[in-house]
PDB file of C-alpha atoms in Angstrom:
ATOM      1  CA  ASP A   1      87.507 108.478 130.990  1.00 35.00           C
ATOM      2  CA  TRP A   2      84.755 109.552 128.472  1.00 34.00           C
ATOM      3  CA  PRO A   3      80.960 108.800 128.172  1.00 34.00           C
ATOM      4  CA  GLY A   4      80.604 106.090 125.841  1.00 37.00           C
ATOM      5  CA  VAL A   5      84.533 105.062 125.772  1.00 41.00           C
ATOM      6  CA  ALA A   6      85.042 101.269 126.532  1.00 47.00           C
ATOM      7  CA  ALA A   7      88.124 100.578 128.689  1.00 56.00           C
ATOM      8  CA  LEU A   8      90.686  98.898 126.941  1.00 65.00           C
ATOM      9  CA  PRO A   9      92.060  95.650 128.670  1.00 74.00           C
ATOM     10  CA  GLU A  10      95.281  95.350 130.619  1.00 79.00           C
ATOM     11  CA  ARG A  11      98.309  94.790 130.270  1.00 83.00           C
ATOM     12  CA  PRO A  12      98.655  90.627 130.959  1.00 84.00           C
ATOM     13  CA  ALA A  13     101.671  90.737 133.235  1.00 82.00           C
ATOM     14  CA  ALA A  14     103.810  88.469 130.589  1.00 83.00           C
ATOM     15  CA  VAL A  15     104.360  91.525 128.249  1.00 84.00           C
ATOM     16  CA  PRO A  16     106.734  94.112 129.073  1.00 79.00           C
ATOM     17  CA  GLN A  17     105.806  97.630 129.997  1.00 82.00           C
ATOM     18  CA  ARG A  18     108.118  99.560 127.655  1.00 81.00           C
ATOM     19  CA  VAL A  19     106.747  97.210 124.686  1.00 81.00           C
ATOM     20  CA  TRP A  20     103.235  97.301 125.642  1.00 83.00           C
ATOM     21  CA  THR A  21     101.270  99.730 123.299  1.00 83.00           C
ATOM     22  CA  ALA A  22      97.441 101.339 122.956  1.00 80.00           C
ATOM     23  CA  ARG A  23      97.077  99.885 120.264  1.00 85.00           C
ATOM     24  CA  LEU A  24      98.601  96.267 121.097  1.00 89.00           C
ATOM     25  CA  ALA A  25      95.631  97.127 124.256  1.00 88.00           C
ATOM     26  CA  ALA A  26      92.831  98.423 121.287  1.00 87.00           C
ATOM     27  CA  LEU A  27      94.417  94.776 119.534  1.00 92.00           C
ATOM     28  CA  LEU A  28      93.764  92.420 122.520  1.00 93.00           C
ATOM     29  CA  GLU A  29      90.089  93.831 123.358  1.00 90.00           C
ATOM     30  CA  CYS A  30      88.853  92.649 120.152  1.00 93.00           C
ATOM     31  CA  VAL A  31      89.568  89.161 120.622  1.00 95.00           C
ATOM     32  CA  PRO A  32      86.491  86.906 122.461  1.00 94.00           C
ATOM     33  CA  CYS A  33      87.886  85.367 125.837  1.00 94.00           C
ATOM     34  CA  ASP A  34      86.546  82.257 124.718  1.00 94.00           C
ATOM     35  CA  THR A  35      89.208  81.607 121.689  1.00 97.00           C
ATOM     36  CA  ARG A  36      90.156  78.714 121.111  1.00 97.00           C
ATOM     37  CA  ARG A  37      92.855  78.995 118.146  1.00 97.00           C
ATOM     38  CA  MET A  38      93.990  82.295 117.152  1.00 97.00           C
ATOM     39  CA  ALA A  39      95.535  82.596 114.376  1.00 97.00           C
ATOM     40  CA  ASP A  40      98.399  85.631 114.067  1.00 96.00           C
ATOM     41  CA  ILE A  41      98.956  86.592 110.710  1.00 95.00           C
ATOM     42  CA  GLY A  42     102.355  89.611 110.336  1.00 91.00           C
ATOM     43  CA  CYS A  43     103.111  88.772 114.328  1.00 90.00           C
ATOM     44  CA  ASP A  44     105.996  90.756 113.497  1.00 87.00           C
ATOM     45  CA  HIS A  45     107.569  89.890 117.840  1.00 84.00           C
ATOM     46  CA  GLY A  46     105.163  88.426 118.621  1.00 87.00           C
ATOM     47  CA  ILE A  47     103.345  90.901 121.470  1.00 90.00           C
ATOM     48  CA  LEU A  48     100.744  90.539 120.835  1.00 93.00           C
ATOM     49  CA  SER A  49     100.631  86.723 120.070  1.00 93.00           C
ATOM     50  CA  LEU A  50     102.463  85.960 123.898  1.00 92.00           C
ATOM     51  CA  ALA A  51      98.871  88.646 125.272  1.00 93.00           C
ATOM     52  CA  ALA A  52      96.651  86.998 123.588  1.00 95.00           C
ATOM     53  CA  ALA A  53      97.408  83.309 125.504  1.00 93.00           C
ATOM     54  CA  ALA A  54      99.281  84.965 128.679  1.00 91.00           C
ATOM     55  CA  SER A  55      95.208  87.451 129.188  1.00 93.00           C
ATOM     56  CA  GLY A  56      93.511  83.604 128.821  1.00 93.00           C
ATOM     57  CA  ARG A  57      91.647  85.210 126.123  1.00 95.00           C
ATOM     58  CA  ALA A  58      93.173  82.364 123.340  1.00 96.00           C
ATOM     59  CA  GLN A  59      93.753  78.652 124.453  1.00 96.00           C
ATOM     60  CA  ASP A  60      96.267  78.456 121.415  1.00 96.00           C
ATOM     61  CA  VAL A  61      97.726  81.303 119.495  1.00 96.00           C
ATOM     62  CA  ILE A  62      99.884  80.608 116.265  1.00 95.00           C
ATOM     63  CA  ALA A  63     102.310  82.573 115.022  1.00 93.00           C
ATOM     64  CA  VAL A  64     103.164  83.894 111.894  1.00 93.00           C
ATOM     65  CA  ASP A  65     105.692  85.852 110.123  1.00 90.00           C
ATOM     66  CA  ALA A  66     107.958  86.280 106.180  1.00 87.00           C
ATOM     67  CA  SER A  67     110.757  87.939 108.479  1.00 85.00           C
ATOM     68  CA  SER A  68     113.268  85.268 109.647  1.00 81.00           C
ATOM     69  CA  SER A  69     114.247  88.134 111.683  1.00 80.00           C
ATOM     70  CA  ALA A  70     111.173  88.663 113.298  1.00 79.00           C
ATOM     71  CA  ALA A  71     110.725  85.808 113.588  1.00 76.00           C
ATOM     72  CA  MET A  72     113.778  85.218 115.801  1.00 80.00           C
ATOM     73  CA  GLY A  73     112.078  88.118 117.496  1.00 80.00           C
ATOM     74  CA  ALA A  74     109.282  86.738 119.000  1.00 80.00           C
ATOM     75  CA  HIS A  75     111.262  83.500 119.437  1.00 81.00           C
ATOM     76  CA  ARG A  76     113.883  84.576 121.594  1.00 82.00           C
ATOM     77  CA  ARG A  77     110.657  86.782 123.444  1.00 78.00           C
ATOM     78  CA  LEU A  78     108.622  83.136 123.328  1.00 79.00           C
ATOM     79  CA  ALA A  79     112.479  81.264 125.210  1.00 77.00           C
ATOM     80  CA  ALA A  80     112.755  84.042 128.017  1.00 76.00           C
ATOM     81  CA  LEU A  81     108.827  83.188 129.357  1.00 75.00           C
ATOM     82  CA  HIS A  82     109.434  81.441 133.213  1.00 67.00           C
ATOM     83  CA  SER A  83     105.949  79.899 131.912  1.00 76.00           C
ATOM     84  CA  LEU A  84     106.544  75.977 130.170  1.00 78.00           C
ATOM     85  CA  ASP A  85     102.831  76.187 129.706  1.00 82.00           C
ATOM     86  CA  LEU A  86     102.278  80.076 127.971  1.00 86.00           C
ATOM     87  CA  ARG A  87     105.435  79.274 126.137  1.00 85.00           C
ATOM     88  CA  ARG A  88     104.256  75.928 124.587  1.00 90.00           C
ATOM     89  CA  ARG A  89     100.368  77.336 124.025  1.00 92.00           C
ATOM     90  CA  VAL A  90     102.077  79.635 121.605  1.00 92.00           C
ATOM     91  CA  GLU A  91     103.799  78.238 118.213  1.00 92.00           C
ATOM     92  CA  LEU A  92     105.926  79.781 115.771  1.00 90.00           C
ATOM     93  CA  ARG A  93     105.738  79.821 112.138  1.00 92.00           C
ATOM     94  CA  ILE A  94     107.663  81.518 109.618  1.00 90.00           C
ATOM     95  CA  GLY A  95     106.561  82.018 106.267  1.00 90.00           C
ATOM     96  CA  ASP A  96     103.499  83.063 104.352  1.00 89.00           C
ATOM     97  CA  GLY A  97     100.523  83.291 106.692  1.00 84.00           C
ATOM     98  CA  ALA A  98      97.720  82.211 103.561  1.00 87.00           C
ATOM     99  CA  THR A  99     100.447  78.626 102.669  1.00 91.00           C
ATOM    100  CA  VAL A 100     101.327  78.310 106.484  1.00 93.00           C
ATOM    101  CA  VAL A 101      97.747  77.715 108.741  1.00 95.00           C
ATOM    102  CA  MET A 102      96.172  74.529 107.724  1.00 95.00           C
ATOM    103  CA  PRO A 103      92.985  73.334 107.658  1.00 95.00           C
ATOM    104  CA  SER A 104      93.398  70.953 110.503  1.00 95.00           C
ATOM    105  CA  ASP A 105      94.609  74.668 112.835  1.00 95.00           C
ATOM    106  CA  GLU A 106      91.023  74.639 113.154  1.00 96.00           C
ATOM    107  CA  VAL A 107      91.500  78.433 114.169  1.00 96.00           C
ATOM    108  CA  ASP A 108      88.593  80.317 115.337  1.00 97.00           C
ATOM    109  CA  VAL A 109      89.985  84.301 115.479  1.00 97.00           C
ATOM    110  CA  VAL A 110      92.302  85.590 113.050  1.00 97.00           C
ATOM    111  CA  VAL A 111      94.153  88.655 113.559  1.00 97.00           C
ATOM    112  CA  LEU A 112      95.970  90.965 110.102  1.00 96.00           C
ATOM    113  CA  ALA A 113      97.397  94.355 111.387  1.00 92.00           C
ATOM    114  CA  GLY A 114      99.244  96.491 109.974  1.00 85.00           C
ATOM    115  CA  LEU A 115      99.592  94.843 106.748  1.00 89.00           C
ATOM    116  CA  GLY A 116      98.070  96.463 102.850  1.00 89.00           C
ATOM    117  CA  THR A 117      94.774  95.811 102.359  1.00 92.00           C
ATOM    118  CA  ASP A 118      95.977  93.986  99.083  1.00 93.00           C
ATOM    119  CA  THR A 119      97.508  91.708 101.583  1.00 93.00           C
ATOM    120  CA  MET A 120      95.016  91.410 103.909  1.00 94.00           C
ATOM    121  CA  ASP A 121      92.627  89.883 101.174  1.00 95.00           C
ATOM    122  CA  LYS A 122      95.237  88.074  99.364  1.00 95.00           C
ATOM    123  CA  VAL A 123      95.316  86.261 102.181  1.00 95.00           C
ATOM    124  CA  LEU A 124      91.424  85.634 103.402  1.00 96.00           C
ATOM    125  CA  GLY A 125      90.374  84.235  99.711  1.00 95.00           C
ATOM    126  CA  GLU A 126      93.761  81.796 100.013  1.00 95.00           C
ATOM    127  CA  LEU A 127      92.755  80.712 103.665  1.00 95.00           C
ATOM    128  CA  ARG A 128      89.302  80.413 102.633  1.00 94.00           C
ATOM    129  CA  GLN A 129      89.666  78.418  99.314  1.00 94.00           C
ATOM    130  CA  ARG A 130      92.726  75.725 101.237  1.00 94.00           C
ATOM    131  CA  GLY A 131      89.427  75.502 103.690  1.00 95.00           C
ATOM    132  CA  ALA A 132      91.512  76.811 106.770  1.00 95.00           C
ATOM    133  CA  LEU A 133      88.974  78.959 108.119  1.00 94.00           C
ATOM    134  CA  ASP A 134      85.845  76.880 107.655  1.00 95.00           C
ATOM    135  CA  HIS A 135      85.780  77.642 111.368  1.00 96.00           C
ATOM    136  CA  LEU A 136      86.428  81.692 111.679  1.00 97.00           C
ATOM    137  CA  VAL A 137      84.326  83.158 114.014  1.00 96.00           C
ATOM    138  CA  ARG A 138      86.531  86.236 113.553  1.00 97.00           C
ATOM    139  CA  ALA A 139      88.962  88.324 111.519  1.00 97.00           C
ATOM    140  CA  ILE A 140      90.350  91.423 112.953  1.00 97.00           C
ATOM    141  CA  LEU A 141      91.658  93.342 110.619  1.00 95.00           C
ATOM    142  CA  SER A 142      93.520  97.040 111.506  1.00 92.00           C
ATOM    143  CA  PRO A 143      94.830  99.547 108.794  1.00 88.00           C
ATOM    144  CA  PRO A 144      96.065 102.725 109.609  1.00 81.00           C
ATOM    145  CA  LEU A 145      92.501 105.408 108.825  1.00 78.00           C
ATOM    146  CA  PRO A 146      93.168 106.357 104.685  1.00 79.00           C
ATOM    147  CA  HIS A 147      92.753 102.352 104.945  1.00 86.00           C
ATOM    148  CA  ALA A 148      90.096 101.827 106.430  1.00 86.00           C
ATOM    149  CA  ALA A 149      87.302 101.936 104.035  1.00 84.00           C
ATOM    150  CA  ALA A 150      88.892  99.264 101.600  1.00 89.00           C
ATOM    151  CA  ALA A 151      89.749  97.313 104.460  1.00 91.00           C
ATOM    152  CA  ARG A 152      85.111  97.368 105.862  1.00 89.00           C
ATOM    153  CA  ALA A 153      85.338  96.029 101.941  1.00 89.00           C
ATOM    154  CA  CYS A 154      87.504  93.309 101.891  1.00 92.00           C
ATOM    155  CA  ALA A 155      85.564  92.423 105.052  1.00 92.00           C
ATOM    156  CA  ALA A 156      82.078  92.368 102.818  1.00 89.00           C
ATOM    157  CA  GLN A 157      83.994  90.446  99.686  1.00 91.00           C
ATOM    158  CA  HIS A 158      84.862  87.417 102.380  1.00 94.00           C
ATOM    159  CA  GLY A 159      80.839  87.780 103.596  1.00 91.00           C
ATOM    160  CA  LEU A 160      82.485  88.864 106.753  1.00 93.00           C
ATOM    161  CA  PHE A 161      80.356  91.764 109.179  1.00 90.00           C
ATOM    162  CA  VAL A 162      81.434  94.958 110.825  1.00 88.00           C
ATOM    163  CA  THR A 163      80.274  93.994 114.001  1.00 87.00           C
ATOM    164  CA  HIS A 164      83.066  96.566 116.825  1.00 85.00           C
ATOM    165  CA  GLU A 165      85.117  98.925 115.051  1.00 82.00           C
ATOM    166  CA  SER A 166      88.030 100.685 116.849  1.00 79.00           C
ATOM    167  CA  VAL A 167      89.519 104.231 116.712  1.00 78.00           C
ATOM    168  CA  LEU A 168      92.830 104.894 118.247  1.00 74.00           C
ATOM    169  CA  ILE A 169      96.354 107.094 117.795  1.00 73.00           C
ATOM    170  CA  GLU A 170     100.022 105.709 118.073  1.00 73.00           C
ATOM    171  CA  ARG A 171     103.009 107.431 117.107  1.00 73.00           C
ATOM    172  CA  GLY A 172     101.094 110.355 115.678  1.00 71.00           C
ATOM    173  CA  ILE A 173      99.795 107.542 113.232  1.00 75.00           C
ATOM    174  CA  ILE A 174      95.550 107.439 113.504  1.00 77.00           C
ATOM    175  CA  HIS A 175      94.041 103.231 113.066  1.00 80.00           C
ATOM    176  CA  VAL A 176      91.500 101.385 113.292  1.00 84.00           C
ATOM    177  CA  ALA A 177      90.901  98.349 114.665  1.00 89.00           C
ATOM    178  CA  LEU A 178      87.907  96.301 112.739  1.00 91.00           C
ATOM    179  CA  CYS A 179      85.760  93.579 114.400  1.00 92.00           C
ATOM    180  CA  CYS A 180      84.893  91.077 111.449  1.00 93.00           C
ATOM    181  CA  ASP A 181      82.394  87.942 112.597  1.00 94.00           C
ATOM    182  CA  SER A 182      80.946  86.094 110.246  1.00 92.00           C
ATOM    183  CA  VAL A 183      77.642  86.306 111.849  1.00 87.00           C
ATOM    184  CA  ASP A 184      76.150  89.707 111.907  1.00 79.00           C
ATOM    185  CA  SER A 185      75.555  90.814 114.808  1.00 73.00           C
ATOM    186  CA  SER A 186      76.289  95.582 114.155  1.00 66.00           C
ATOM    187  CA  GLY A 187      72.551  96.244 114.176  1.00 65.00           C
ATOM    188  CA  VAL A 188      73.475  98.693 111.782  1.00 63.00           C
ATOM    189  CA  ASP A 189      71.689  98.517 108.904  1.00 61.00           C
ATOM    190  CA  GLY A 190      73.775  98.237 105.886  1.00 60.00           C
ATOM    191  CA  ALA A 191      77.573  98.040 108.415  1.00 60.00           C
ATOM    192  CA  ASN A 192      78.718  95.926 105.637  1.00 61.00           C
ATOM    193  CA  CYS A 193      77.598  96.967 101.979  1.00 56.00           C
ATOM    194  CA  GLU A 194      78.890  99.839 100.318  1.00 53.00           C
ATOM    195  CA  ALA A 195      78.969 102.955 102.102  1.00 53.00           C
ATOM    196  CA  GLU A 196      77.424 106.177  99.225  1.00 58.00           C
ATOM    197  CA  HIS A 197      77.320 108.433 101.470  1.00 68.00           C
ATOM    198  CA  LEU A 198      81.256 109.792 101.874  1.00 71.00           C
ATOM    199  CA  LEU A 199      80.858 110.542 106.251  1.00 72.00           C
ATOM    200  CA  ASP A 200      80.399 106.622 105.674  1.00 71.00           C
ATOM    201  CA  VAL A 201      82.730 106.292 103.758  1.00 68.00           C
ATOM    202  CA  GLN A 202      85.985 108.751 105.736  1.00 69.00           C
ATOM    203  CA  LEU A 203      84.205 106.766 109.286  1.00 70.00           C
ATOM    204  CA  GLY A 204      81.957 103.631 108.329  1.00 73.00           C
ATOM    205  CA  ARG A 205      78.235 103.388 108.974  1.00 71.00           C
ATOM    206  CA  LEU A 206      79.416 101.507 112.485  1.00 71.00           C
ATOM    207  CA  LEU A 207      80.581 104.372 114.013  1.00 69.00           C
ATOM    208  CA  ARG A 208      79.230 107.263 112.164  1.00 69.00           C
ATOM    209  CA  HIS A 209      75.381 105.894 113.107  1.00 66.00           C
ATOM    210  CA  SER A 210      76.920 105.105 116.803  1.00 61.00           C
ATOM    211  CA  SER A 211      75.879 107.332 119.434  1.00 58.00           C
ATOM    212  CA  ILE A 212      79.791 107.617 120.864  1.00 55.00           C
ATOM    213  CA  ALA A 213      80.867 109.416 117.483  1.00 58.00           C
ATOM    214  CA  ALA A 214      79.505 112.568 119.159  1.00 57.00           C
ATOM    215  CA  THR A 215      81.030 111.895 122.717  1.00 59.00           C
ATOM    216  CA  ASN A 216      84.544 109.591 121.665  1.00 66.00           C
ATOM    217  CA  PRO A 217      87.154 112.849 120.806  1.00 67.00           C
ATOM    218  CA  LEU A 218      89.460 111.132 118.276  1.00 72.00           C
ATOM    219  CA  ILE A 219      85.845 111.317 116.101  1.00 76.00           C
ATOM    220  CA  PRO A 220      86.627 114.996 115.540  1.00 78.00           C
ATOM    221  CA  ALA A 221      89.577 115.562 114.950  1.00 76.00           C
ATOM    222  CA  VAL A 222      89.479 111.786 111.866  1.00 76.00           C
ATOM    223  CA  VAL A 223      86.731 113.844 110.127  1.00 81.00           C
ATOM    224  CA  ARG A 224      88.895 116.615 110.412  1.00 82.00           C
ATOM    225  CA  ALA A 225      91.587 115.179 108.573  1.00 79.00           C
ATOM    226  CA  ARG A 226      90.175 114.158 106.769  1.00 80.00           C
ATOM    227  CA  ALA A 227      88.925 117.170 105.381  1.00 85.00           C
ATOM    228  CA  ALA A 228      92.293 118.136 105.228  1.00 86.00           C
ATOM    229  CA  HIS A 229      93.321 115.586 102.861  1.00 81.00           C
ATOM    230  CA  ALA A 230      90.346 116.140 100.842  1.00 84.00           C
ATOM    231  CA  ILE A 231      90.851 119.802 100.121  1.00 88.00           C
ATOM    232  CA  ALA A 232      94.833 118.736  99.980  1.00 88.00           C
ATOM    233  CA  GLY A 233      93.025 116.820  97.229  1.00 86.00           C
ATOM    234  CA  GLY A 234      91.672 119.124  94.984  1.00 88.00           C
ATOM    235  CA  ALA A 235      87.989 117.702  96.608  1.00 86.00           C
ATOM    236  CA  ASN A 236      86.612 121.972  97.614  1.00 87.00           C
ATOM    237  CA  GLU A 237      83.255 120.160  98.083  1.00 87.00           C
ATOM    238  CA  ASP A 238      83.691 117.138  99.261  1.00 85.00           C
ATOM    239  CA  GLY A 239      86.201 118.565 102.071  1.00 86.00           C
ATOM    240  CA  ALA A 240      83.748 121.306 102.689  1.00 89.00           C
ATOM    241  CA  LEU A 241      82.108 118.474 103.560  1.00 86.00           C
ATOM    242  CA  LEU A 242      83.728 116.690 105.866  1.00 84.00           C
ATOM    243  CA  LEU A 243      84.401 119.762 107.407  1.00 86.00           C
ATOM    244  CA  ALA A 244      81.084 120.655 108.417  1.00 86.00           C
ATOM    245  CA  GLU A 245      80.391 117.438 110.042  1.00 81.00           C
ATOM    246  CA  ALA A 246      83.709 117.709 112.109  1.00 81.00           C
ATOM    247  CA  LEU A 247      82.549 121.607 113.395  1.00 83.00           C
ATOM    248  CA  ARG A 248      78.839 119.812 113.785  1.00 78.00           C
ATOM    249  CA  LEU A 249      80.415 117.387 116.299  1.00 76.00           C
ATOM    250  CA  GLU A 250      83.374 119.228 117.537  1.00 75.00           C
ATOM    251  CA  ALA A 251      80.269 121.463 119.392  1.00 75.00           C
ATOM    252  CA  VAL A 252      78.774 118.332 120.665  1.00 67.00           C
ATOM    253  CA  PHE A 253      81.354 117.094 122.706  1.00 61.00           C
ATOM    254  CA  ASP A 254      82.858 118.964 125.396  1.00 51.00           C
ATOM    255  CA  GLY A 255      85.859 119.409 124.353  1.00 47.00           C
ATOM    256  CA  GLY A 256      87.494 119.817 128.239  1.00 40.00           C
ATOM    257  CA  ASN A 257      87.496 116.162 128.886  1.00 41.00           C
ATOM    258  CA  GLY A 258      90.964 114.991 128.378  1.00 33.00           C
ATOM    259  CA  ALA A 259      93.168 115.212 125.717  1.00 33.00           C
ATOM    260  CA  ARG A 260      92.212 117.342 121.826  1.00 35.00           C
ATOM    261  CA  TRP A 261      94.226 116.324 118.698  1.00 33.00           C
ATOM    262  CA  MET A 262      93.610 118.810 116.027  1.00 32.00           C
ATOM    263  CA  ALA A 263      95.113 117.178 112.255  1.00 33.00           C
ATOM    264  CA  ALA A 264      97.876 118.013 110.105  1.00 31.00           C
ATOM    265  CA  PRO A 265      98.387 115.791 107.140  1.00 33.00           C
ATOM    266  CA  ALA A 266     100.442 113.781 106.753  1.00 33.00           C
ATOM    267  CA  PRO A 267     103.607 113.448 104.705  1.00 32.00           C
ATOM    268  CA  LYS A 268     103.690 111.870 101.326  1.00 35.00           C
ATOM    269  CA  GLU A 269     105.881 108.961 103.121  1.00 33.00           C
ATOM    270  CA  THR A 270     104.337 108.407 105.528  1.00 31.00           C
ATOM    271  CA  LYS A 271     100.671 106.352 105.524  1.00 35.00           C
ATOM    272  CA  GLY A 272      98.334 107.369 108.577  1.00 37.00           C
ATOM    273  CA  LEU A 273      97.839 110.802 109.199  1.00 35.00           C
ATOM    274  CA  GLU A 274      99.888 113.411 112.007  1.00 36.00           C
ATOM    275  CA  PHE A 275      98.714 114.469 114.651  1.00 34.00           C
ATOM    276  CA  GLU A 276      99.826 117.195 117.084  1.00 33.00           C
ATOM    277  CA  GLN A 277      98.383 117.411 120.461  1.00 32.00           C
ATOM    278  CA  TRP A 278      97.174 120.828 120.980  1.00 28.00           C
ATOM    279  CA  GLY A 279      95.166 120.638 124.499  1.00 29.00           C
ATOM    280  CA  SER A 280      96.010 119.360 127.816  1.00 27.00           C
ATOM    281  CA  SER A 281      95.675 116.625 128.974  1.00 30.00           C
ATOM    282  CA  GLU A 282      95.803 114.366 132.042  1.00 31.00           C
ATOM    283  CA  GLU A 283      97.747 111.831 131.528  1.00 31.00           C
ATOM    284  CA  GLU A 284     101.095 112.782 129.597  1.00 27.00           C
ATOM    285  CA  GLY A 285     101.492 111.210 126.086  1.00 25.00           C
ATOM    286  CA  ILE A 286      98.268 109.964 125.928  1.00 24.00           C
ATOM    287  CA  ASP A 287      98.511 108.065 122.712  1.00 29.00           C
ATOM    288  CA  VAL A 288      94.517 106.589 122.326  1.00 33.00           C
ATOM    289  CA  CYS A 289      91.535 108.552 122.374  1.00 35.00           C
ATOM    290  CA  GLY A 290      89.013 105.660 123.401  1.00 35.00           C
ATOM    291  CA  ILE A 291      87.299 102.674 122.260  1.00 32.00           C
ATOM    292  CA  GLY A 292      84.431 103.436 118.453  1.00 34.00           C
ATOM    293  CA  ALA A 293      80.951 101.841 118.279  1.00 33.00           C
ATOM    294  CA  ARG A 294      80.522  98.684 120.444  1.00 32.00           C
ATOM    295  CA  VAL A 295      77.279  96.437 119.926  1.00 32.00           C
ATOM    296  CA  ASP A 296      77.640  93.855 122.691  1.00 34.00           C
ATOM    297  CA  GLU A 297      77.458  96.602 125.735  1.00 32.00           C
TER     298      GLU A 297
END
């Protein structure tokens, strides 16, 4: 446990342990406890959709995926549930998320995880144009770290405010989870504006200007990784600035607590950043280094 790092929600009993991951837990934490109807667009096998309903965070869930094979996997998972009530509360739809979610659904939370930022922008734009987001309270965006700045810009373009950010690592790839709300409660000036400072671009103003940036052990690793990528791309000045910030954060953070991580440049075929564990961890195989900035604590 690190100072300022929020605990992730427990796995709902209806979700098998073998499919529960740190990223799913972080995404579930982003779902408000009073959600009336959530649309999980690009739901894959429907695990987050099931978790949101089973945990009681969402009264009803619309699970959407364009892939028929993914939808069939989600259907089998739902059909195996013993709870008829839970099966009734998760509705599966096959097709483009921008067209199969209707204005009459009155969704108040939309999840876009594992999608490219261009797709996020397209889905949000078409849903809003069709009036399907008239009741929206929160959009939850979860891109790999290199696309985080584009996701923040996407949220701003659609009039949403980043009020909570999470940083986590799963299967060697760093992801962020952005809570993008219709009302700004971040308390950080310019949290949704186009970032001018390089560090704001790489971390986002919400994380960078939060005290948790100095207590979450993943933050220095994030900055160091981006420094490596900048230098590898020939941007030596940017890389030097990022590396200096990573060293500053590492000096502040007590490296003896839990896992520490060393960044390595990602191969071209990967979407995120590759990491190798080089420190010790109290729990073998730990795949999350905590939650970033929270404004509701």
